[in-house]
Short mmCIF file of N, CA, C and O in Angstrom, two decimals:
data_model
loop_
_atom_site.label_atom_id
_atom_site.label_comp_id
_atom_site.label_asym_id
_atom_site.label_seq_id
_atom_site.Cartn_x
_atom_site.Cartn_y
_atom_site.Cartn_z
N MET P 1327 0.82 -1.19 0.00
CA MET P 1327 0.00 0.00 0.00
C MET P 1327 0.86 1.26 0.00
O MET P 1327 0.37 2.34 0.03
N SER P 1328 2.18 1.11 -0.01
CA SER P 1328 3.09 2.24 -0.01
C SER P 1328 3.21 2.82 -1.41
O SER P 1328 3.38 2.09 -2.36
N GLU P 1329 3.13 4.12 -1.49
CA GLU P 1329 3.32 4.81 -2.76
C GLU P 1329 4.50 5.73 -2.59
O GLU P 1329 4.80 6.17 -1.50
N LYS P 1330 5.14 6.07 -3.71
CA LYS P 1330 6.18 7.08 -3.66
C LYS P 1330 5.50 8.43 -3.64
O LYS P 1330 4.58 8.68 -4.42
N PRO P 1331 5.93 9.34 -2.73
CA PRO P 1331 5.31 10.66 -2.72
C PRO P 1331 5.67 11.41 -4.00
O PRO P 1331 6.76 11.22 -4.54
N PRO P 1332 4.76 12.23 -4.50
CA PRO P 1332 5.06 12.98 -5.72
C PRO P 1332 6.17 13.99 -5.46
O PRO P 1332 6.32 14.48 -4.35
N PRO P 1333 7.00 14.27 -6.47
CA PRO P 1333 8.06 15.26 -6.27
C PRO P 1333 7.44 16.65 -6.11
O PRO P 1333 6.76 17.14 -7.00
N ARG P 1334 7.61 17.22 -4.94
CA ARG P 1334 7.06 18.55 -4.64
C ARG P 1334 8.02 19.27 -3.72
O ARG P 1334 8.88 18.65 -3.13
N THR P 1335 7.82 20.55 -3.54
CA THR P 1335 8.69 21.30 -2.64
C THR P 1335 8.04 21.48 -1.28
O THR P 1335 8.62 22.07 -0.41
N VAL P 1336 6.85 20.95 -1.12
CA VAL P 1336 6.19 21.00 0.20
C VAL P 1336 6.19 19.58 0.75
O VAL P 1336 6.29 18.63 0.01
N PRO P 1337 6.09 19.44 2.09
CA PRO P 1337 6.09 18.08 2.62
C PRO P 1337 4.90 17.29 2.08
O PRO P 1337 3.83 17.84 1.89
N SER P 1338 5.14 16.03 1.81
CA SER P 1338 4.05 15.21 1.32
C SER P 1338 3.84 14.06 2.29
O SER P 1338 4.78 13.55 2.87
N ALA P 1339 2.60 13.68 2.49
CA ALA P 1339 2.29 12.58 3.40
C ALA P 1339 1.48 11.54 2.64
O ALA P 1339 0.62 11.87 1.85
N LEU P 1340 1.79 10.30 2.91
CA LEU P 1340 1.00 9.23 2.33
C LEU P 1340 -0.27 9.07 3.16
O LEU P 1340 -0.33 9.47 4.30
N ALA P 1341 -1.25 8.45 2.58
CA ALA P 1341 -2.51 8.24 3.29
C ALA P 1341 -2.25 7.41 4.55
O ALA P 1341 -1.57 6.39 4.49
N PRO P 1342 -2.76 7.85 5.68
CA PRO P 1342 -2.54 7.10 6.91
C PRO P 1342 -3.30 5.78 6.91
O PRO P 1342 -4.27 5.61 6.17
N ALA P 1343 -2.86 4.86 7.73
CA ALA P 1343 -3.56 3.58 7.89
C ALA P 1343 -4.97 3.83 8.39
O ALA P 1343 -5.23 4.82 9.08
N THR P 1344 -5.90 2.96 8.06
CA THR P 1344 -7.29 3.20 8.41
C THR P 1344 -7.70 2.57 9.74
O THR P 1344 -8.73 2.89 10.27
N SER P 1345 -6.89 1.69 10.30
CA SER P 1345 -7.26 1.04 11.55
C SER P 1345 -7.16 2.02 12.71
O SER P 1345 -6.16 2.70 12.88
N SER P 1346 -8.21 2.10 13.53
CA SER P 1346 -8.18 3.01 14.67
C SER P 1346 -7.55 2.36 15.89
O SER P 1346 -7.27 3.02 16.87
N ALA P 1347 -7.31 1.05 15.85
CA ALA P 1347 -6.71 0.35 16.98
C ALA P 1347 -5.20 0.62 17.05
O ALA P 1347 -4.62 0.56 18.11
N ARG P 1348 -4.59 0.90 15.93
CA ARG P 1348 -3.16 1.17 15.88
C ARG P 1348 -2.93 2.62 15.45
O ARG P 1348 -3.76 3.20 14.76
N PRO P 1349 -1.78 3.20 15.83
CA PRO P 1349 -1.50 4.57 15.39
C PRO P 1349 -1.38 4.65 13.87
O PRO P 1349 -0.99 3.68 13.22
N SER P 1350 -1.72 5.79 13.33
CA SER P 1350 -1.51 6.05 11.90
C SER P 1350 -0.02 6.04 11.63
O SER P 1350 0.77 6.47 12.46
N VAL P 1351 0.35 5.59 10.45
CA VAL P 1351 1.74 5.66 10.01
C VAL P 1351 1.77 6.60 8.82
O VAL P 1351 1.08 6.38 7.83
N ILE P 1352 2.56 7.66 8.93
CA ILE P 1352 2.62 8.67 7.88
C ILE P 1352 4.08 8.88 7.48
O ILE P 1352 4.94 9.12 8.34
N GLN P 1353 4.34 8.78 6.19
CA GLN P 1353 5.68 9.08 5.68
C GLN P 1353 5.71 10.56 5.34
O GLN P 1353 4.88 11.05 4.58
N LEU P 1354 6.67 11.26 5.90
CA LEU P 1354 6.79 12.70 5.70
C LEU P 1354 8.17 12.98 5.13
O LEU P 1354 9.18 12.71 5.77
N VAL P 1355 8.21 13.49 3.89
CA VAL P 1355 9.47 13.70 3.18
C VAL P 1355 9.67 15.19 2.94
O VAL P 1355 8.84 15.84 2.30
N PHE P 1356 10.77 15.71 3.47
CA PHE P 1356 11.13 17.11 3.23
C PHE P 1356 12.31 17.14 2.28
O PHE P 1356 13.37 16.62 2.60
N ARG P 1357 12.12 17.75 1.12
CA ARG P 1357 13.19 17.84 0.14
C ARG P 1357 13.95 19.17 0.24
O ARG P 1357 15.07 19.27 -0.24
N GLU P 1358 13.31 20.16 0.82
CA GLU P 1358 13.93 21.49 0.93
C GLU P 1358 13.78 22.04 2.34
O GLU P 1358 12.80 21.76 3.03
N LYS P 1359 14.75 22.85 2.73
CA LYS P 1359 14.73 23.44 4.06
C LYS P 1359 13.53 24.38 4.25
O LYS P 1359 12.99 24.49 5.34
N GLY P 1360 13.09 25.03 3.17
CA GLY P 1360 11.94 25.93 3.27
C GLY P 1360 10.68 25.19 3.68
O GLY P 1360 9.87 25.69 4.47
N ALA P 1361 10.50 23.99 3.15
CA ALA P 1361 9.34 23.18 3.51
C ALA P 1361 9.45 22.70 4.96
O ALA P 1361 8.46 22.67 5.70
N LEU P 1362 10.66 22.36 5.39
CA LEU P 1362 10.89 21.95 6.77
C LEU P 1362 10.60 23.11 7.72
O LEU P 1362 9.94 22.95 8.75
N TYR P 1363 11.06 24.30 7.35
CA TYR P 1363 10.79 25.49 8.17
C TYR P 1363 9.28 25.71 8.32
O TYR P 1363 8.78 25.98 9.41
N ALA P 1364 8.55 25.59 7.21
CA ALA P 1364 7.10 25.84 7.24
C ALA P 1364 6.37 24.82 8.10
O ALA P 1364 5.30 25.12 8.64
N ALA P 1365 6.92 23.62 8.26
CA ALA P 1365 6.25 22.56 9.02
C ALA P 1365 6.73 22.44 10.46
O ALA P 1365 6.02 21.89 11.30
N TYR P 1366 7.93 22.95 10.76
CA TYR P 1366 8.49 22.77 12.10
C TYR P 1366 7.69 23.56 13.13
O TYR P 1366 7.28 24.68 12.89
N MET P 1367 7.46 22.94 14.30
CA MET P 1367 6.65 23.56 15.34
C MET P 1367 7.44 23.69 16.65
O MET P 1367 7.32 22.86 17.55
N PRO P 1368 8.25 24.76 16.77
CA PRO P 1368 9.03 24.94 18.00
C PRO P 1368 8.14 25.29 19.20
O PRO P 1368 8.61 25.29 20.33
N VAL P 1369 6.86 25.56 18.96
CA VAL P 1369 5.93 25.88 20.04
C VAL P 1369 5.78 24.69 20.99
O VAL P 1369 5.50 24.86 22.16
N PHE P 1370 6.02 23.46 20.49
CA PHE P 1370 6.02 22.29 21.35
C PHE P 1370 7.39 22.19 22.02
O PHE P 1370 8.41 22.28 21.34
N THR P 1371 7.41 22.00 23.33
CA THR P 1371 8.65 21.94 24.10
C THR P 1371 9.66 20.98 23.49
O THR P 1371 10.84 21.30 23.38
N ASP P 1372 9.20 19.81 23.11
CA ASP P 1372 10.11 18.80 22.55
C ASP P 1372 10.16 18.83 21.03
O ASP P 1372 10.71 17.93 20.41
N GLY P 1373 9.55 19.85 20.43
CA GLY P 1373 9.52 19.97 18.98
C GLY P 1373 8.34 19.22 18.39
O GLY P 1373 7.64 18.47 19.08
N GLY P 1374 8.10 19.47 17.11
CA GLY P 1374 7.01 18.80 16.42
C GLY P 1374 6.97 19.25 14.97
O GLY P 1374 7.69 20.17 14.58
N LEU P 1375 6.11 18.60 14.20
CA LEU P 1375 5.98 18.92 12.78
C LEU P 1375 4.51 18.96 12.38
O LEU P 1375 3.71 18.18 12.89
N PHE P 1376 4.21 19.86 11.46
CA PHE P 1376 2.87 19.92 10.88
C PHE P 1376 2.80 18.89 9.76
O PHE P 1376 3.69 18.81 8.92
N VAL P 1377 1.72 18.12 9.74
CA VAL P 1377 1.51 17.09 8.73
C VAL P 1377 0.22 17.41 7.97
O VAL P 1377 -0.86 17.37 8.57
N PRO P 1378 0.31 17.77 6.69
CA PRO P 1378 -0.91 18.03 5.93
C PRO P 1378 -1.69 16.72 5.73
O PRO P 1378 -1.11 15.72 5.29
N THR P 1379 -2.94 16.72 6.10
CA THR P 1379 -3.78 15.54 5.94
C THR P 1379 -5.25 15.94 5.99
O THR P 1379 -5.59 16.91 6.67
N THR P 1380 -6.06 15.20 5.28
CA THR P 1380 -7.51 15.45 5.32
C THR P 1380 -8.19 14.50 6.30
O THR P 1380 -9.38 14.63 6.55
N ARG P 1381 -7.44 13.58 6.87
CA ARG P 1381 -8.02 12.64 7.84
C ARG P 1381 -8.33 13.37 9.15
O ARG P 1381 -7.60 14.25 9.57
N GLU P 1382 -9.43 12.98 9.78
CA GLU P 1382 -9.83 13.55 11.06
C GLU P 1382 -9.02 12.91 12.19
O GLU P 1382 -8.92 11.69 12.26
N TYR P 1383 -8.46 13.73 13.05
CA TYR P 1383 -7.72 13.26 14.22
C TYR P 1383 -8.24 13.97 15.46
O TYR P 1383 -8.86 15.04 15.36
N ARG P 1384 -7.95 13.39 16.62
CA ARG P 1384 -8.28 14.02 17.89
C ARG P 1384 -6.99 14.39 18.60
O ARG P 1384 -5.97 13.71 18.44
N LEU P 1385 -7.03 15.44 19.42
CA LEU P 1385 -5.86 15.81 20.21
C LEU P 1385 -5.45 14.62 21.08
O LEU P 1385 -6.30 13.94 21.64
N GLY P 1386 -4.15 14.38 21.14
CA GLY P 1386 -3.62 13.29 21.94
C GLY P 1386 -3.55 11.95 21.22
O GLY P 1386 -2.97 11.00 21.74
N GLU P 1387 -4.12 11.87 20.02
CA GLU P 1387 -4.10 10.62 19.26
C GLU P 1387 -2.66 10.31 18.83
O GLU P 1387 -1.89 11.19 18.47
N ASP P 1388 -2.29 9.02 18.86
CA ASP P 1388 -0.95 8.59 18.47
C ASP P 1388 -0.79 8.62 16.95
O ASP P 1388 -1.70 8.23 16.21
N ILE P 1389 0.38 9.09 16.51
CA ILE P 1389 0.75 9.08 15.09
C ILE P 1389 2.21 8.66 15.01
O ILE P 1389 3.06 9.15 15.76
N TYR P 1390 2.50 7.75 14.09
CA TYR P 1390 3.86 7.29 13.89
C TYR P 1390 4.36 7.89 12.59
O TYR P 1390 3.78 7.66 11.54
N LEU P 1391 5.41 8.71 12.67
CA LEU P 1391 5.98 9.34 11.47
C LEU P 1391 7.25 8.61 11.02
O LEU P 1391 8.04 8.18 11.85
N LEU P 1392 7.39 8.50 9.72
CA LEU P 1392 8.66 8.09 9.11
C LEU P 1392 9.16 9.35 8.41
O LEU P 1392 8.65 9.73 7.36
N LEU P 1393 10.12 10.00 9.00
CA LEU P 1393 10.54 11.33 8.61
C LEU P 1393 11.84 11.31 7.82
O LEU P 1393 12.81 10.67 8.22
N SER P 1394 11.85 12.01 6.68
CA SER P 1394 13.06 12.20 5.88
C SER P 1394 13.36 13.69 5.83
O SER P 1394 12.49 14.49 5.49
N LEU P 1395 14.60 14.05 6.15
CA LEU P 1395 15.03 15.46 6.17
C LEU P 1395 15.82 15.78 4.91
O LEU P 1395 16.40 14.90 4.28
N PRO P 1396 15.88 17.08 4.55
CA PRO P 1396 16.64 17.47 3.35
C PRO P 1396 18.12 17.06 3.47
O PRO P 1396 18.71 17.18 4.54
N ASP P 1397 18.68 16.58 2.39
CA ASP P 1397 20.10 16.23 2.31
C ASP P 1397 20.53 15.22 3.38
O ASP P 1397 21.66 15.26 3.85
N ASP P 1398 19.62 14.34 3.78
CA ASP P 1398 19.92 13.34 4.79
C ASP P 1398 19.29 12.02 4.33
O ASP P 1398 18.06 11.93 4.25
N PRO P 1399 20.10 11.01 4.01
CA PRO P 1399 19.54 9.76 3.49
C PRO P 1399 18.80 8.92 4.54
O PRO P 1399 18.04 8.04 4.21
N GLN P 1400 19.01 9.22 5.82
CA GLN P 1400 18.39 8.44 6.89
C GLN P 1400 16.91 8.79 7.06
O GLN P 1400 16.50 9.94 6.87
N ARG P 1401 16.10 7.76 7.40
CA ARG P 1401 14.70 7.99 7.76
C ARG P 1401 14.59 7.86 9.26
O ARG P 1401 15.16 6.95 9.85
N TYR P 1402 13.86 8.80 9.88
CA TYR P 1402 13.75 8.84 11.33
C TYR P 1402 12.34 8.44 11.75
O TYR P 1402 11.37 9.10 11.39
N PRO P 1403 12.20 7.37 12.55
CA PRO P 1403 10.88 7.01 13.07
C PRO P 1403 10.57 7.86 14.30
O PRO P 1403 11.42 8.04 15.16
N VAL P 1404 9.36 8.41 14.35
CA VAL P 1404 8.94 9.23 15.48
C VAL P 1404 7.55 8.78 15.92
O VAL P 1404 6.61 8.80 15.14
N ALA P 1405 7.43 8.39 17.19
CA ALA P 1405 6.13 8.01 17.75
C ALA P 1405 5.58 9.23 18.47
O ALA P 1405 5.87 9.47 19.63
N GLY P 1406 4.80 10.05 17.75
CA GLY P 1406 4.30 11.30 18.30
C GLY P 1406 2.82 11.25 18.63
O GLY P 1406 2.17 10.22 18.51
N LYS P 1407 2.33 12.41 19.06
CA LYS P 1407 0.91 12.57 19.39
C LYS P 1407 0.39 13.85 18.75
O LYS P 1407 1.13 14.82 18.61
N VAL P 1408 -0.89 13.85 18.39
CA VAL P 1408 -1.51 15.05 17.83
C VAL P 1408 -1.58 16.12 18.92
O VAL P 1408 -2.14 15.89 19.98
N GLY P 1409 -0.99 17.26 18.64
CA GLY P 1409 -0.99 18.37 19.60
C GLY P 1409 -1.56 19.64 18.99
O GLY P 1409 -1.63 20.68 19.65
N TRP P 1410 -1.96 19.57 17.74
CA TRP P 1410 -2.46 20.74 17.01
C TRP P 1410 -3.36 20.24 15.89
O TRP P 1410 -3.03 19.25 15.24
N ILE P 1411 -4.47 20.92 15.67
CA ILE P 1411 -5.35 20.54 14.55
C ILE P 1411 -5.71 21.80 13.77
O ILE P 1411 -6.17 22.78 14.35
N THR P 1412 -5.46 21.76 12.47
CA THR P 1412 -5.94 22.80 11.57
C THR P 1412 -7.07 22.18 10.76
O THR P 1412 -6.83 21.29 9.94
N PRO P 1413 -8.31 22.62 11.02
CA PRO P 1413 -9.45 22.01 10.34
C PRO P 1413 -9.54 22.43 8.87
O PRO P 1413 -8.88 23.38 8.44
N ALA P 1414 -10.40 21.74 8.12
CA ALA P 1414 -10.69 22.13 6.74
C ALA P 1414 -11.26 23.54 6.76
O ALA P 1414 -11.92 23.94 7.72
N ASN P 1415 -11.01 24.30 5.74
CA ASN P 1415 -11.51 25.68 5.59
C ASN P 1415 -11.06 26.60 6.72
O ASN P 1415 -11.81 27.47 7.14
N ALA P 1416 -9.85 26.40 7.23
CA ALA P 1416 -9.32 27.25 8.29
C ALA P 1416 -9.09 28.66 7.76
O ALA P 1416 -8.84 28.86 6.57
N SER P 1417 -9.16 29.63 8.65
CA SER P 1417 -8.96 31.02 8.24
C SER P 1417 -7.55 31.23 7.71
O SER P 1417 -6.63 30.49 8.05
N GLY P 1418 -7.38 32.22 6.89
CA GLY P 1418 -6.08 32.55 6.33
C GLY P 1418 -5.60 31.57 5.28
O GLY P 1418 -4.44 31.59 4.90
N GLY P 1419 -6.49 30.70 4.81
CA GLY P 1419 -6.12 29.75 3.78
C GLY P 1419 -5.12 28.71 4.24
O GLY P 1419 -4.39 28.12 3.44
N ARG P 1420 -5.07 28.46 5.54
CA ARG P 1420 -4.12 27.49 6.08
C ARG P 1420 -4.46 26.07 5.62
O ARG P 1420 -5.61 25.71 5.47
N THR P 1421 -3.44 25.28 5.43
CA THR P 1421 -3.57 23.89 4.99
C THR P 1421 -4.17 23.04 6.10
O THR P 1421 -3.76 23.14 7.25
N GLN P 1422 -5.13 22.19 5.75
CA GLN P 1422 -5.71 21.27 6.72
C GLN P 1422 -4.67 20.24 7.13
O GLN P 1422 -3.90 19.74 6.30
N GLY P 1423 -4.62 19.93 8.42
CA GLY P 1423 -3.68 18.93 8.89
C GLY P 1423 -3.56 18.93 10.39
O GLY P 1423 -4.38 19.52 11.10
N VAL P 1424 -2.51 18.26 10.88
CA VAL P 1424 -2.28 18.14 12.31
C VAL P 1424 -0.83 18.45 12.65
O VAL P 1424 0.07 18.23 11.84
N GLY P 1425 -0.63 18.96 13.85
CA GLY P 1425 0.71 19.13 14.40
C GLY P 1425 1.02 17.91 15.24
O GLY P 1425 0.25 17.56 16.13
N VAL P 1426 2.13 17.25 14.94
CA VAL P 1426 2.53 16.07 15.68
C VAL P 1426 3.61 16.48 16.67
O VAL P 1426 4.67 16.98 16.29
N ARG P 1427 3.29 16.28 17.95
CA ARG P 1427 4.21 16.63 19.04
C ARG P 1427 5.19 15.48 19.24
O ARG P 1427 4.79 14.32 19.37
N PHE P 1428 6.49 15.81 19.24
CA PHE P 1428 7.51 14.80 19.44
C PHE P 1428 7.48 14.30 20.89
O PHE P 1428 7.17 15.06 21.80
N PRO P 1429 7.84 13.03 21.10
CA PRO P 1429 7.90 12.51 22.48
C PRO P 1429 9.11 13.09 23.21
O PRO P 1429 10.05 13.57 22.59
N SER P 1430 9.06 13.03 24.51
CA SER P 1430 10.16 13.54 25.34
C SER P 1430 11.12 12.40 25.64
O SER P 1430 11.09 11.81 26.71
N ASP P 1431 11.95 12.07 24.66
CA ASP P 1431 12.96 11.03 24.87
C ASP P 1431 14.28 11.47 24.23
O ASP P 1431 14.32 12.40 23.44
N GLU P 1432 15.33 10.79 24.60
CA GLU P 1432 16.68 11.19 24.16
C GLU P 1432 16.84 11.13 22.64
O GLU P 1432 17.40 12.04 22.03
N LYS P 1433 16.32 10.08 22.02
CA LYS P 1433 16.47 9.91 20.57
C LYS P 1433 15.78 11.06 19.82
O LYS P 1433 16.32 11.63 18.88
N THR P 1434 14.59 11.42 20.27
CA THR P 1434 13.85 12.48 19.58
C THR P 1434 14.44 13.85 19.88
O THR P 1434 14.39 14.74 19.05
N ARG P 1435 15.03 14.03 21.08
CA ARG P 1435 15.72 15.29 21.36
C ARG P 1435 16.86 15.50 20.36
O ARG P 1435 17.09 16.61 19.89
N GLY P 1436 17.55 14.42 20.02
CA GLY P 1436 18.61 14.49 19.01
C GLY P 1436 18.05 14.88 17.65
O GLY P 1436 18.66 15.67 16.92
N LEU P 1437 16.88 14.36 17.29
CA LEU P 1437 16.23 14.71 16.03
C LEU P 1437 15.82 16.19 16.03
O LEU P 1437 16.02 16.89 15.04
N LYS P 1438 15.28 16.66 17.15
CA LYS P 1438 14.90 18.08 17.26
C LYS P 1438 16.13 18.96 17.03
O LYS P 1438 16.06 19.94 16.29
N LEU P 1439 17.24 18.61 17.65
CA LEU P 1439 18.48 19.39 17.47
C LEU P 1439 18.94 19.36 16.02
O LEU P 1439 19.39 20.37 15.48
N LYS P 1440 18.82 18.20 15.37
CA LYS P 1440 19.22 18.06 13.97
C LYS P 1440 18.36 18.97 13.08
O LYS P 1440 18.86 19.65 12.19
N ILE P 1441 17.05 19.02 13.35
CA ILE P 1441 16.15 19.89 12.58
C ILE P 1441 16.51 21.35 12.81
O ILE P 1441 16.63 22.13 11.86
N GLU P 1442 16.70 21.72 14.07
CA GLU P 1442 17.02 23.11 14.38
C GLU P 1442 18.37 23.52 13.81
O GLU P 1442 18.54 24.65 13.37
N GLU P 1443 19.31 22.59 13.79
CA GLU P 1443 20.62 22.85 13.18
C GLU P 1443 20.46 23.07 11.67
O GLU P 1443 21.06 23.98 11.10
N ALA P 1444 19.65 22.25 11.02
CA ALA P 1444 19.41 22.37 9.58
C ALA P 1444 18.75 23.70 9.25
O ALA P 1444 19.05 24.32 8.23
N LEU P 1445 17.84 24.15 10.12
CA LEU P 1445 17.13 25.40 9.86
C LEU P 1445 17.99 26.62 10.19
O LEU P 1445 17.77 27.70 9.65
N GLY P 1446 18.97 26.46 11.07
CA GLY P 1446 19.87 27.55 11.41
C GLY P 1446 19.14 28.78 11.89
O GLY P 1446 18.17 28.70 12.64
N THR P 1447 19.55 29.94 11.41
CA THR P 1447 18.97 31.20 11.86
C THR P 1447 17.55 31.41 11.34
O THR P 1447 16.81 32.23 11.89
N SER P 1448 17.14 30.67 10.31
CA SER P 1448 15.79 30.86 9.79
C SER P 1448 14.73 30.44 10.80
O SER P 1448 13.57 30.83 10.68
N ILE P 1449 15.13 29.68 11.82
CA ILE P 1449 14.16 29.23 12.83
C ILE P 1449 13.53 30.41 13.57
O ILE P 1449 12.39 30.32 14.02
N SER P 1450 14.24 31.52 13.66
CA SER P 1450 13.69 32.69 14.35
C SER P 1450 13.12 33.71 13.36
O SER P 1450 12.84 34.85 13.72
N SER P 1451 12.93 33.30 12.12
CA SER P 1451 12.39 34.16 11.09
C SER P 1451 10.94 34.54 11.37
O SER P 1451 10.22 33.81 12.05
N ALA P 1452 10.52 35.66 10.82
CA ALA P 1452 9.12 36.08 10.95
C ALA P 1452 8.29 35.56 9.78
O ALA P 1452 7.11 35.84 9.70
N LYS P 1453 8.93 34.80 8.88
CA LYS P 1453 8.22 34.23 7.74
C LYS P 1453 7.08 33.35 8.23
O LYS P 1453 7.24 32.60 9.19
N PRO P 1454 5.92 33.41 7.58
CA PRO P 1454 4.80 32.57 8.03
C PRO P 1454 5.08 31.09 7.85
O PRO P 1454 5.85 30.69 6.99
N THR P 1455 4.46 30.29 8.72
CA THR P 1455 4.58 28.84 8.63
C THR P 1455 3.18 28.28 8.39
O THR P 1455 2.21 29.02 8.26
N GLN P 1456 3.06 26.96 8.43
CA GLN P 1456 1.75 26.34 8.20
C GLN P 1456 0.90 26.31 9.46
O GLN P 1456 -0.21 25.85 9.44
N THR P 1457 1.42 26.81 10.57
CA THR P 1457 0.66 26.76 11.81
C THR P 1457 0.45 28.15 12.42
O THR P 1457 -0.61 28.70 12.34
N ILE P 1458 1.48 28.67 13.07
CA ILE P 1458 1.31 29.92 13.81
C ILE P 1458 1.93 31.09 13.06
O ILE P 1458 3.00 30.99 12.55
#
């Protein structure tokens, strides 16, 4: 059921699994730092990412991400939770989706640092993102 995400400059997510008994599994591929900046959510203490999706989620629901970062061949598994919801037809033309809050563990703290290192000074930019 795995498909290759289409080549785009924005993060792409595959359709999540349909079983509600297990967490959704979403592949999130960032090809450019600009797309990573737009999705990164430093508002979460342990970091997080915005995932565009039309599927309905509830706050606190488990989501398993398979994350690929720009210029990095490694895929990072993240067992996160929904901490943000942007509904369909949100104001300001925002993309529908969810913010996935990273867990508070050593491995994910390393991933948060890697993302922040990749974003460099742009992390404090006033440029709009997909969330806040």
